[in-house]
């Protein structure tokens, strides 16, 4: 499997999930992630897996909940309005401490919005989304290769920490084709003694549940869960640092916005502006430490987003507002151009250097 | 060296297919490539376009807003994108469907009656590959070799019988003067 193939991002996610041992897929079609479901529909029956087009997104996520309780790798995928519908189920999965993968190939919103790419579900993905105190592990690919690689990583992290993970992509990454080296089949062997698999009269029943009527018991589940979250924040942060060594200004962008921003950073460097970029790969846990360190050296930050400015709040929190953080953004399915990012970089004061 | 290509036409003219051919050709030559389609309602009958980048370096943004090469398969596409082509760039136009000339004098224009030529070789749906043939001769970002190998990747197995006629269309475009 050492040959690179050209694949759409949506298809790369699907193939990578299958190689990660995911044999159960439940979904409901929506643009711009439909190729993912179509790929699963074609492949799953041939490999003894399950592809099921549910009657709704709500049904699909609850099917995911059911399979997750058995300890099998399971996923669903959708785009923004569909992911909103799944939030109740995601909260239940988080409250039951189950691993599962949710894919969001984002499109513009709010409401039914449009079908063009967006990053405006950042808040929903990283701050909970459903009710109650919980987090998802949220990974943000910026290439078709990462669509594949991070899908596999999502499954591993979800299993390791017993929690749902989300791959947060967008319509561009879902639709575009790039060469991709598909990951080897997973050899992950996480023990799942909690799984509901039948006792065969040899052990006590395992019960999967998110209902705790005694507040002191429910509080303890929350405390325990957040102790695990702390470990994740310490151990699983991922980011890319680009031309930051001598940078006086720092662009912060993820996903497709980071791809566009990279062009702008390179163009700015050619004009003698010392600018670099920090690209969060994990949106939760957010790369606070590298941003905090950057704040000691740079004069200002630029958050580049396809939203009205959501991640910018985390940039400000991570840096304790010690340096100005400006926003460069488009919304509603429009994509920021390298020229717009370059102009924003210059507005930070970089054109004087 | 980076070549940014924008292919544009009506839905159904094979704009995405032609783009995919260029991307695979680049991949076979060890280049970095990206292929980004317009998607949504315009895929059926409306205007369709496709960004392809061929590069020796990692590709940043996959979105082509100022192409080095514009392949225009109908008049609305030329009207819309002519001004976006970089100075010194190339425009390949299907002159069967586009009656006007390119108005800029800082780009090189090639007029290929691709739709008519496709009919003449009994391949009426392959005007796209005729323009690809012309691209291979005039732009040269990828080579005029290993065409079968590339076509095998972009033509699905059940349509393998169409390989020869695609090859014929590329040759016709390449040899058109």
Coordinates of C-alpha atoms in Angstrom, one line a residue:
Chain A
X1 CA 0.0 0.0 0.0
X2 CA 2.8 2.4 -0.8
X3 CA 1.2 3.9 -3.9
X4 CA -0.3 7.3 -3.7
X5 CA -3.8 7.6 -5.1
X6 CA -5.9 10.6 -6.0
X7 CA -9.0 10.7 -3.8
X8 CA -11.6 13.1 -2.7
X9 CA -11.3 14.1 0.9
X10 CA -14.7 12.5 1.7
X11 CA -13.6 9.2 0.1
X12 CA -10.3 9.3 2.0
X13 CA -12.1 9.5 5.3
X14 CA -14.3 6.6 4.4
X15 CA -11.4 4.3 3.2
X16 CA -9.3 5.3 6.2
X17 CA -12.2 4.5 8.6
X18 CA -12.6 1.0 7.1
X19 CA -8.9 0.4 7.4
X20 CA -9.1 1.5 11.1
X21 CA -11.5 -1.4 11.6
X22 CA -14.8 0.6 11.4
X23 CA -17.3 -1.9 10.1
X24 CA -20.4 0.1 11.1
X25 CA -21.6 3.3 9.4
X26 CA -24.9 5.1 9.9
X27 CA -25.8 8.3 8.2
X28 CA -28.2 10.4 6.3
X29 CA -27.2 12.1 3.0
X30 CA -26.3 15.8 2.9
X31 CA -24.1 17.9 0.7
X32 CA -21.1 18.3 0.8
X33 CA -20.2 15.0 2.5
X34 CA -22.4 12.7 0.4
X35 CA -19.4 10.9 -1.3
X36 CA -18.4 9.6 2.1
X37 CA -21.8 7.8 2.6
X38 CA -21.8 6.7 -1.0
X39 CA -18.3 5.1 -0.6
X40 CA -19.5 3.3 2.5
X41 CA -22.6 2.1 0.7
X42 CA -20.4 0.6 -2.0
X43 CA -17.7 -0.9 0.2
X44 CA -19.4 -2.1 3.5
X45 CA -21.5 -4.9 2.0
X46 CA -18.4 -6.3 0.3
X47 CA -16.4 -6.6 3.5
X48 CA -19.1 -7.8 5.8
X49 CA -19.7 -4.4 7.3
X50 CA -22.9 -2.4 7.9
X51 CA -23.9 0.6 5.9
X52 CA -27.3 1.9 7.0
X53 CA -29.0 5.0 5.6
X54 CA -31.2 5.9 8.6
X55 CA -34.5 7.7 8.4
X56 CA -32.8 10.8 9.9
X57 CA -29.6 12.2 11.5
X58 CA -31.2 11.6 14.9
X59 CA -31.8 8.0 14.2
X60 CA -28.3 7.6 12.8
X61 CA -26.5 9.0 15.8
X62 CA -28.5 6.8 18.1
X63 CA -27.5 3.7 16.1
X64 CA -24.0 4.9 16.5
X65 CA -24.7 5.0 20.3
X66 CA -25.9 1.4 20.2
X67 CA -22.9 0.0 18.4
X68 CA -20.5 2.1 20.4
X69 CA -21.9 0.4 23.6
X70 CA -20.7 -3.0 22.2
X71 CA -17.2 -1.7 21.8
X72 CA -17.1 -1.9 18.0
X73 CA -15.6 1.0 16.0
X74 CA -18.5 3.0 14.6
X75 CA -19.0 6.3 12.8
X76 CA -21.5 8.7 11.3
X77 CA -20.9 11.6 9.0
X78 CA -22.9 14.7 8.1
X79 CA -22.7 18.4 7.4
X80 CA -23.5 21.3 9.6
X81 CA -27.4 21.2 9.8
X82 CA -27.3 17.4 10.1
X83 CA -24.6 17.6 12.9
X84 CA -26.9 20.0 14.8
X85 CA -29.6 17.3 14.8
X86 CA -27.1 14.8 16.2
X87 CA -26.2 16.8 19.2
X88 CA -28.5 15.1 21.7
X89 CA -27.1 11.7 20.8
X90 CA -23.5 13.0 21.0
X91 CA -24.2 14.3 24.5
X92 CA -25.6 10.8 25.5
X93 CA -22.5 9.1 24.0
X94 CA -20.2 11.5 25.9
X95 CA -22.3 10.9 29.1
X96 CA -22.0 7.2 28.6
X97 CA -18.2 7.4 28.1
X98 CA -18.3 5.7 24.7
X99 CA -15.8 6.0 21.8
X100 CA -17.3 6.9 18.4
X101 CA -16.4 9.1 15.5
X102 CA -18.5 11.9 14.1
X103 CA -17.5 13.6 10.9
X104 CA -18.6 17.1 10.1
X105 CA -17.9 18.4 6.6
X106 CA -19.0 21.9 7.3
X107 CA -21.1 24.2 5.2
X108 CA -22.3 27.7 5.7
X109 CA -25.0 28.5 8.2
X110 CA -26.9 29.2 10.4
X111 CA -30.1 27.4 9.6
X112 CA -30.2 25.4 6.4
X113 CA -27.6 27.9 5.2
X114 CA -25.9 26.9 2.0
X115 CA -23.7 24.1 0.6
X116 CA -20.5 26.0 0.2
X117 CA -17.5 25.5 2.7
X118 CA -17.5 27.0 6.1
X119 CA -15.9 26.8 9.5
X120 CA -18.7 28.2 11.5
X121 CA -19.3 25.1 13.6
X122 CA -16.1 25.7 15.6
X123 CA -18.0 26.7 18.7
X124 CA -20.4 23.7 18.4
X125 CA -17.6 21.3 18.0
X126 CA -15.1 22.5 20.6
X127 CA -17.4 23.8 23.4
X128 CA -19.7 20.9 23.8
X129 CA -22.5 21.3 21.2
X130 CA -25.1 19.3 23.1
X131 CA -26.2 19.8 26.7
X132 CA -24.1 19.1 29.8
X133 CA -20.4 19.3 30.6
X134 CA -18.4 17.4 28.0
X135 CA -15.9 17.7 25.3
X136 CA -15.2 16.0 22.1
X137 CA -11.7 15.4 20.8
X138 CA -11.8 17.6 17.7
X139 CA -9.3 17.2 14.9
X140 CA -9.0 19.5 12.0
X141 CA -7.4 18.2 8.8
X142 CA -6.0 20.6 6.1
X143 CA -5.3 18.2 3.3
X144 CA -6.7 15.0 1.9
X145 CA -3.8 13.2 3.4
X146 CA -4.8 14.4 6.8
X147 CA -8.4 13.6 6.2
X148 CA -7.2 10.0 6.1
X149 CA -4.5 10.1 8.8
X150 CA -6.6 12.0 11.3
X151 CA -9.6 9.7 10.8
X152 CA -7.5 6.8 12.0
X153 CA -6.1 8.9 14.9
X154 CA -9.7 9.9 15.9
X155 CA -10.6 6.2 16.3
X156 CA -7.4 5.5 18.4
X157 CA -7.9 8.5 20.7
X158 CA -11.6 7.8 21.1
X159 CA -10.8 4.3 22.2
X160 CA -8.0 5.3 24.4
X161 CA -9.9 7.9 26.3
X162 CA -13.4 6.4 26.0
X163 CA -15.0 9.4 24.4
X164 CA -16.5 10.6 21.1
X165 CA -14.1 12.2 18.6
X166 CA -15.0 14.6 15.8
X167 CA -13.2 15.2 12.6
X168 CA -14.0 18.8 11.7
X169 CA -13.5 19.4 7.9
X170 CA -15.3 21.6 5.4
X171 CA -16.8 21.4 1.9
X172 CA -13.6 22.2 0.2
X173 CA -11.6 19.5 1.8
X174 CA -14.4 17.0 1.3
X175 CA -14.7 17.7 -2.4
X176 CA -11.1 18.3 -3.4
X177 CA -8.8 15.5 -4.7
X178 CA -5.1 15.2 -3.7
X179 CA -2.7 12.4 -3.7
X180 CA -3.0 10.3 -0.6
X181 CA -1.1 7.5 0.9
X182 CA -3.7 5.5 2.7
X183 CA -2.9 4.3 6.2
X184 CA -2.1 0.6 7.0
X185 CA -4.9 -1.4 8.5
X186 CA -5.2 -0.7 12.2
X187 CA -3.7 -3.0 14.7
X188 CA -5.1 -1.2 17.7
X189 CA -6.0 -3.5 20.6
X190 CA -7.6 -1.4 23.2
X191 CA -9.2 -3.6 25.9
X192 CA -12.9 -2.7 26.3
X193 CA -14.0 -4.5 29.5
X194 CA -17.0 -2.2 29.7
X195 CA -18.5 -3.3 26.4
X196 CA -21.9 -4.8 26.3
X197 CA -21.2 -8.0 24.5
X198 CA -23.2 -10.6 26.4
X199 CA -22.0 -12.1 29.8
X200 CA -22.2 -15.7 28.8
X201 CA -23.0 -16.2 32.5
X202 CA -19.3 -15.6 33.3
X203 CA -19.3 -12.0 34.5
X204 CA -21.6 -9.4 36.0
X205 CA -23.7 -7.4 33.5
X206 CA -22.1 -4.3 31.9
X207 CA -24.5 -1.4 31.9
X208 CA -24.1 1.6 29.5
X209 CA -26.0 4.5 30.7
X210 CA -25.9 8.3 31.0
X211 CA -28.7 8.7 33.7
X212 CA -27.6 9.3 37.3
X213 CA -30.4 10.5 39.5
X214 CA -28.2 10.9 42.6
X215 CA -26.4 14.3 42.2
X216 CA -23.4 13.2 44.2
X217 CA -22.9 10.2 41.8
X218 CA -23.5 12.3 38.7
X219 CA -21.0 14.9 40.0
X220 CA -18.4 12.2 40.4
X221 CA -18.8 11.0 36.8
X222 CA -18.3 14.6 35.7
X223 CA -15.2 15.0 37.9
X224 CA -13.8 11.7 36.6
X225 CA -14.4 12.6 33.0
X226 CA -12.7 16.0 33.4
X227 CA -9.7 14.3 35.0
X228 CA -9.4 12.4 31.8
X229 CA -9.8 15.6 29.8
X230 CA -6.9 17.1 31.7
X231 CA -4.7 14.2 30.6
X232 CA -5.8 14.7 27.0
X233 CA -4.9 18.4 27.2
X234 CA -1.5 17.5 28.5
X235 CA -0.7 14.7 26.1
X236 CA -2.6 15.0 22.8
X237 CA -2.2 18.5 21.6
X238 CA -1.2 18.7 17.9
X239 CA -0.3 21.7 15.8
X240 CA 1.9 22.7 12.9
X241 CA 4.4 25.6 13.3
X242 CA 5.2 27.3 10.0
X243 CA 8.0 29.9 9.7
X244 CA 7.6 30.8 13.3
X245 CA 11.4 30.8 14.3
X246 CA 11.9 34.5 13.8
X247 CA 8.3 35.6 13.4
X248 CA 7.1 39.0 14.6
X249 CA 3.6 38.3 13.7
X250 CA 1.6 35.1 14.0
X251 CA -1.3 33.9 11.8
X252 CA -3.5 31.3 13.5
X253 CA -5.7 29.2 11.1
X254 CA -6.9 25.7 10.8
X255 CA -8.2 23.5 7.9
X256 CA -8.7 25.1 4.5
X257 CA -8.2 28.6 6.0
X258 CA -4.7 27.5 6.9
X259 CA -4.0 26.3 3.4
X260 CA -5.0 29.7 2.1
X261 CA -3.0 31.5 4.8
X262 CA 0.1 29.6 4.0
X263 CA 0.2 31.2 0.6
X264 CA -0.3 34.6 2.2
X265 CA 2.5 33.9 4.8
X266 CA 4.9 33.0 2.0
X267 CA 3.9 36.1 0.0
X268 CA 4.4 38.3 3.0
X269 CA 7.9 36.8 3.7
X270 CA 8.9 37.6 0.1
X271 CA 8.0 41.2 0.9
X272 CA 10.2 41.0 4.0
X273 CA 7.5 40.7 6.6
X274 CA 8.5 38.4 9.4
X275 CA 5.3 36.4 9.8
X276 CA 4.6 32.8 10.6
X277 CA 1.7 30.6 11.3
X278 CA 0.5 28.2 14.0
X279 CA -2.0 25.8 12.7
X280 CA -4.0 24.0 15.4
X281 CA -4.5 20.3 14.3
X282 CA -6.4 19.5 17.5
X283 CA -9.0 22.2 18.0
X284 CA -9.9 20.5 21.3
X285 CA -7.5 20.2 23.1
X286 CA -6.5 23.7 21.8
X287 CA -2.8 24.3 21.4
X288 CA -2.6 26.9 24.2
X289 CA 1.0 26.5 25.1
X290 CA 2.6 27.3 21.7
X291 CA 0.3 30.3 21.4
X292 CA 1.3 31.4 24.9
X293 CA 4.9 31.1 24.0
X294 CA 4.4 32.9 20.8
X295 CA 2.8 35.8 22.6
X296 CA 6.1 36.4 24.4
X297 CA 7.8 37.0 21.1
X298 CA 5.4 38.3 18.5
X299 CA 3.8 41.7 18.2
X300 CA 0.3 40.5 17.2
X301 CA -1.9 37.7 16.0
X302 CA -4.2 37.2 13.1
X303 CA -7.0 34.6 13.4
X304 CA -8.1 33.6 9.9
X305 CA -11.4 31.8 9.8
X306 CA -14.4 31.0 7.6
X307 CA -16.8 32.2 10.3
X308 CA -17.6 35.5 12.0
X309 CA -14.7 34.8 14.4
X310 CA -15.0 31.8 16.7
X311 CA -11.5 30.4 17.2
X312 CA -10.3 34.0 17.8
X313 CA -11.8 33.7 21.3
X314 CA -9.5 30.7 22.1
X315 CA -6.5 32.6 20.7
X316 CA -7.3 35.5 23.0
X317 CA -7.7 33.1 26.0
X318 CA -4.6 31.2 25.2
X319 CA -2.5 34.4 25.0
X320 CA -4.3 36.1 27.9
X321 CA -4.9 39.0 25.5
X322 CA -1.3 40.0 25.9
X323 CA -1.0 40.9 22.2
X324 CA -3.6 42.3 19.8
X325 CA -5.5 39.5 18.0
X326 CA -7.2 40.6 14.8
X327 CA -9.7 38.7 12.6
X328 CA -9.5 38.0 8.9
X329 CA -12.6 36.2 7.8
X330 CA -15.3 35.4 5.3
X331 CA -18.6 33.7 6.1
X332 CA -21.6 32.0 4.6
X333 CA -19.7 29.7 2.2
X334 CA -17.2 32.4 0.9
X335 CA -13.5 31.5 1.1
X336 CA -11.0 34.0 2.2
X337 CA -8.4 34.7 -0.5
X338 CA -4.6 34.8 0.0
X339 CA -4.7 38.5 -1.0
X340 CA -7.2 39.3 1.8
X341 CA -5.0 37.4 4.3
X342 CA -1.9 39.2 3.1
X343 CA -3.6 42.6 3.4
X344 CA -4.7 41.7 7.0
X345 CA -1.1 40.6 7.8
X346 CA 0.1 44.0 6.6
X347 CA -2.6 45.7 8.7
X348 CA -1.0 44.2 11.8
X349 CA 1.9 46.6 11.1
X350 CA 4.1 44.1 9.3
X351 CA 4.6 46.2 6.2
X352 CA 7.0 48.5 8.1
X353 CA 9.6 45.8 8.7
Chain B
X1 CA 7.4 25.7 -11.0
X2 CA 3.7 25.9 -10.4
X3 CA 0.9 25.8 -13.0
X4 CA -2.6 26.8 -11.9
X5 CA -5.2 25.7 -14.3
X6 CA -8.9 26.7 -14.4
X7 CA -11.2 24.6 -16.5
X8 CA -14.7 25.9 -17.1
X9 CA -17.7 25.1 -19.2
X10 CA -21.3 23.8 -19.1
X11 CA -22.1 20.9 -16.8
X12 CA -21.8 17.7 -18.9
X13 CA -18.9 18.9 -21.1
X14 CA -16.4 16.9 -19.0
X15 CA -14.6 19.7 -17.3
X16 CA -14.1 17.8 -14.1
X17 CA -13.0 14.7 -16.0
X18 CA -10.4 16.7 -18.0
X19 CA -9.2 18.2 -14.8
X20 CA -8.8 14.8 -13.2
X21 CA -6.8 13.7 -16.2
X22 CA -4.4 16.6 -15.7
X23 CA -4.1 15.9 -12.0
X24 CA -3.4 12.2 -12.5
X25 CA -0.9 13.0 -15.2
X26 CA 0.9 15.3 -12.7
X27 CA 0.8 12.6 -10.0
X28 CA 2.5 10.1 -12.4
X29 CA 5.2 12.6 -13.0
X30 CA 5.9 13.0 -9.3
X31 CA 4.4 16.4 -9.0
X32 CA 2.3 17.8 -6.2
X33 CA -1.3 18.1 -7.5
X34 CA -4.7 19.3 -6.3
X35 CA -8.1 19.1 -8.0
X36 CA -11.0 21.1 -6.7
X37 CA -14.4 21.1 -8.4
X38 CA -17.2 23.6 -8.1
X39 CA -20.0 21.6 -6.5
X40 CA -23.7 21.9 -6.1
X41 CA -26.6 22.8 -8.3
X42 CA -24.4 24.1 -11.1
X43 CA -23.1 20.6 -11.7
X44 CA -26.2 19.8 -13.8
X45 CA -26.5 21.9 -16.9
X46 CA -25.2 25.2 -15.4
X47 CA -21.6 26.3 -15.4
X48 CA -19.1 23.9 -14.0
X49 CA -15.5 24.7 -13.2
X50 CA -12.5 22.9 -11.7
X51 CA -9.2 24.1 -10.3
X52 CA -6.2 22.0 -10.9
X53 CA -2.7 22.9 -9.6
X54 CA 0.4 21.2 -10.8
X55 CA 3.5 22.0 -8.8
X56 CA 7.0 21.0 -7.8
X57 CA 6.4 22.3 -4.3
X58 CA 3.8 21.6 -1.7
X59 CA 0.5 23.3 -2.7
X60 CA -1.0 25.9 -0.4
X61 CA -4.5 27.0 -1.3
X62 CA -6.1 24.6 -3.8
X63 CA -8.4 27.4 -5.0
X64 CA -7.4 28.9 -8.4
X65 CA -8.6 32.5 -8.6
X66 CA -5.9 33.7 -11.1
X67 CA -5.1 30.9 -13.4
X68 CA -1.9 30.6 -15.5
X69 CA -4.0 28.6 -17.9
X70 CA -7.8 29.0 -18.6
X71 CA -9.5 26.2 -20.6
X72 CA -12.8 27.8 -21.6
X73 CA -15.4 25.5 -23.1
X74 CA -18.2 28.0 -23.5
X75 CA -18.8 31.7 -23.8
X76 CA -20.0 32.4 -20.2
X77 CA -16.8 30.8 -19.0
X78 CA -14.6 33.0 -21.1
X79 CA -16.6 36.1 -20.2
X80 CA -16.3 35.3 -16.5
X81 CA -12.7 34.3 -16.3
X82 CA -10.8 36.1 -19.1
X83 CA -9.9 39.0 -16.9
X84 CA -8.7 36.6 -14.1
X85 CA -5.9 35.0 -16.1
X86 CA -2.5 36.2 -15.0
X87 CA -0.6 38.4 -17.5
X88 CA 1.5 36.2 -19.7
X89 CA -1.0 33.3 -19.2
X90 CA -2.6 31.1 -21.7
X91 CA -6.3 30.8 -22.7
X92 CA -7.5 27.7 -24.6
X93 CA -10.9 28.3 -26.1
X94 CA -13.4 26.0 -27.8
X95 CA -13.9 28.1 -30.9
X96 CA -16.9 26.0 -32.1
X97 CA -18.9 27.4 -29.1
X98 CA -17.1 30.7 -28.5
X99 CA -17.4 33.0 -31.5
X100 CA -15.6 35.9 -30.1
X101 CA -11.8 36.3 -29.7
X102 CA -9.9 37.0 -26.5
X103 CA -9.8 40.7 -26.0
X104 CA -6.6 40.9 -23.9
X105 CA -3.2 41.3 -25.6
X106 CA -1.1 40.2 -22.6
X107 CA -2.1 36.6 -22.8
X108 CA -1.6 33.9 -25.4
X109 CA -4.8 32.6 -26.9
X110 CA -5.3 29.3 -28.8
X111 CA -8.6 28.7 -30.6
X112 CA -9.5 25.1 -31.1
X113 CA -12.8 24.1 -32.7
X114 CA -12.9 21.3 -30.2
X115 CA -16.7 20.5 -30.4
X116 CA -16.6 20.3 -34.2
X117 CA -13.4 18.2 -34.2
X118 CA -14.9 15.9 -31.6
X119 CA -17.9 15.3 -33.9
X120 CA -15.6 14.7 -36.9
X121 CA -13.7 11.9 -35.1
X122 CA -17.1 10.4 -34.0
X123 CA -16.5 11.3 -30.3
X124 CA -19.0 14.1 -29.8
X125 CA -18.5 14.2 -26.0
X126 CA -14.7 14.5 -26.1
X127 CA -14.2 18.2 -26.9
X128 CA -12.7 18.3 -23.4
X129 CA -9.9 15.8 -24.2
X130 CA -9.2 17.6 -27.5
X131 CA -8.5 20.7 -25.5
X132 CA -6.3 18.7 -23.2
X133 CA -4.3 17.6 -26.2
X134 CA -3.8 21.2 -27.1
X135 CA -2.8 21.9 -23.5
X136 CA -0.2 19.2 -23.6
X137 CA 1.4 20.8 -26.7
X138 CA 1.2 24.5 -25.8
X139 CA 1.5 24.6 -22.0
X140 CA 3.6 21.5 -21.4
X141 CA 3.2 21.5 -17.6
X142 CA 2.8 17.8 -18.0
X143 CA 4.2 15.6 -20.8
X144 CA 2.7 14.0 -23.9
X145 CA 3.5 10.5 -22.8
X146 CA 2.1 7.6 -20.8
X147 CA -1.4 8.7 -21.8
X148 CA -2.9 5.2 -21.6
X149 CA -1.6 4.7 -18.1
X150 CA -3.2 8.0 -17.1
X151 CA -6.4 7.4 -18.9
X152 CA -6.7 4.0 -17.1
X153 CA -6.9 5.9 -13.8
X154 CA -9.5 8.3 -14.8
X155 CA -11.8 6.1 -16.9
X156 CA -13.7 3.6 -14.7
X157 CA -13.1 -0.1 -15.4
X158 CA -16.6 -0.6 -16.9
X159 CA -15.9 2.1 -19.5
X160 CA -12.4 0.8 -20.4
X161 CA -13.6 0.4 -24.0
X162 CA -13.6 4.2 -24.3
X163 CA -9.9 4.4 -23.7
X164 CA -8.8 4.4 -27.3
X165 CA -11.3 7.1 -28.3
X166 CA -10.1 9.3 -25.5
X167 CA -6.5 8.8 -26.7
X168 CA -7.6 9.7 -30.2
X169 CA -9.2 12.9 -29.0
X170 CA -6.0 13.9 -27.1
X171 CA -3.9 13.2 -30.2
X172 CA -6.3 15.2 -32.4
X173 CA -6.0 18.2 -30.1
X174 CA -2.2 17.8 -29.8
X175 CA -1.8 17.7 -33.6
X176 CA -4.2 20.6 -34.3
X177 CA -2.5 23.6 -35.7

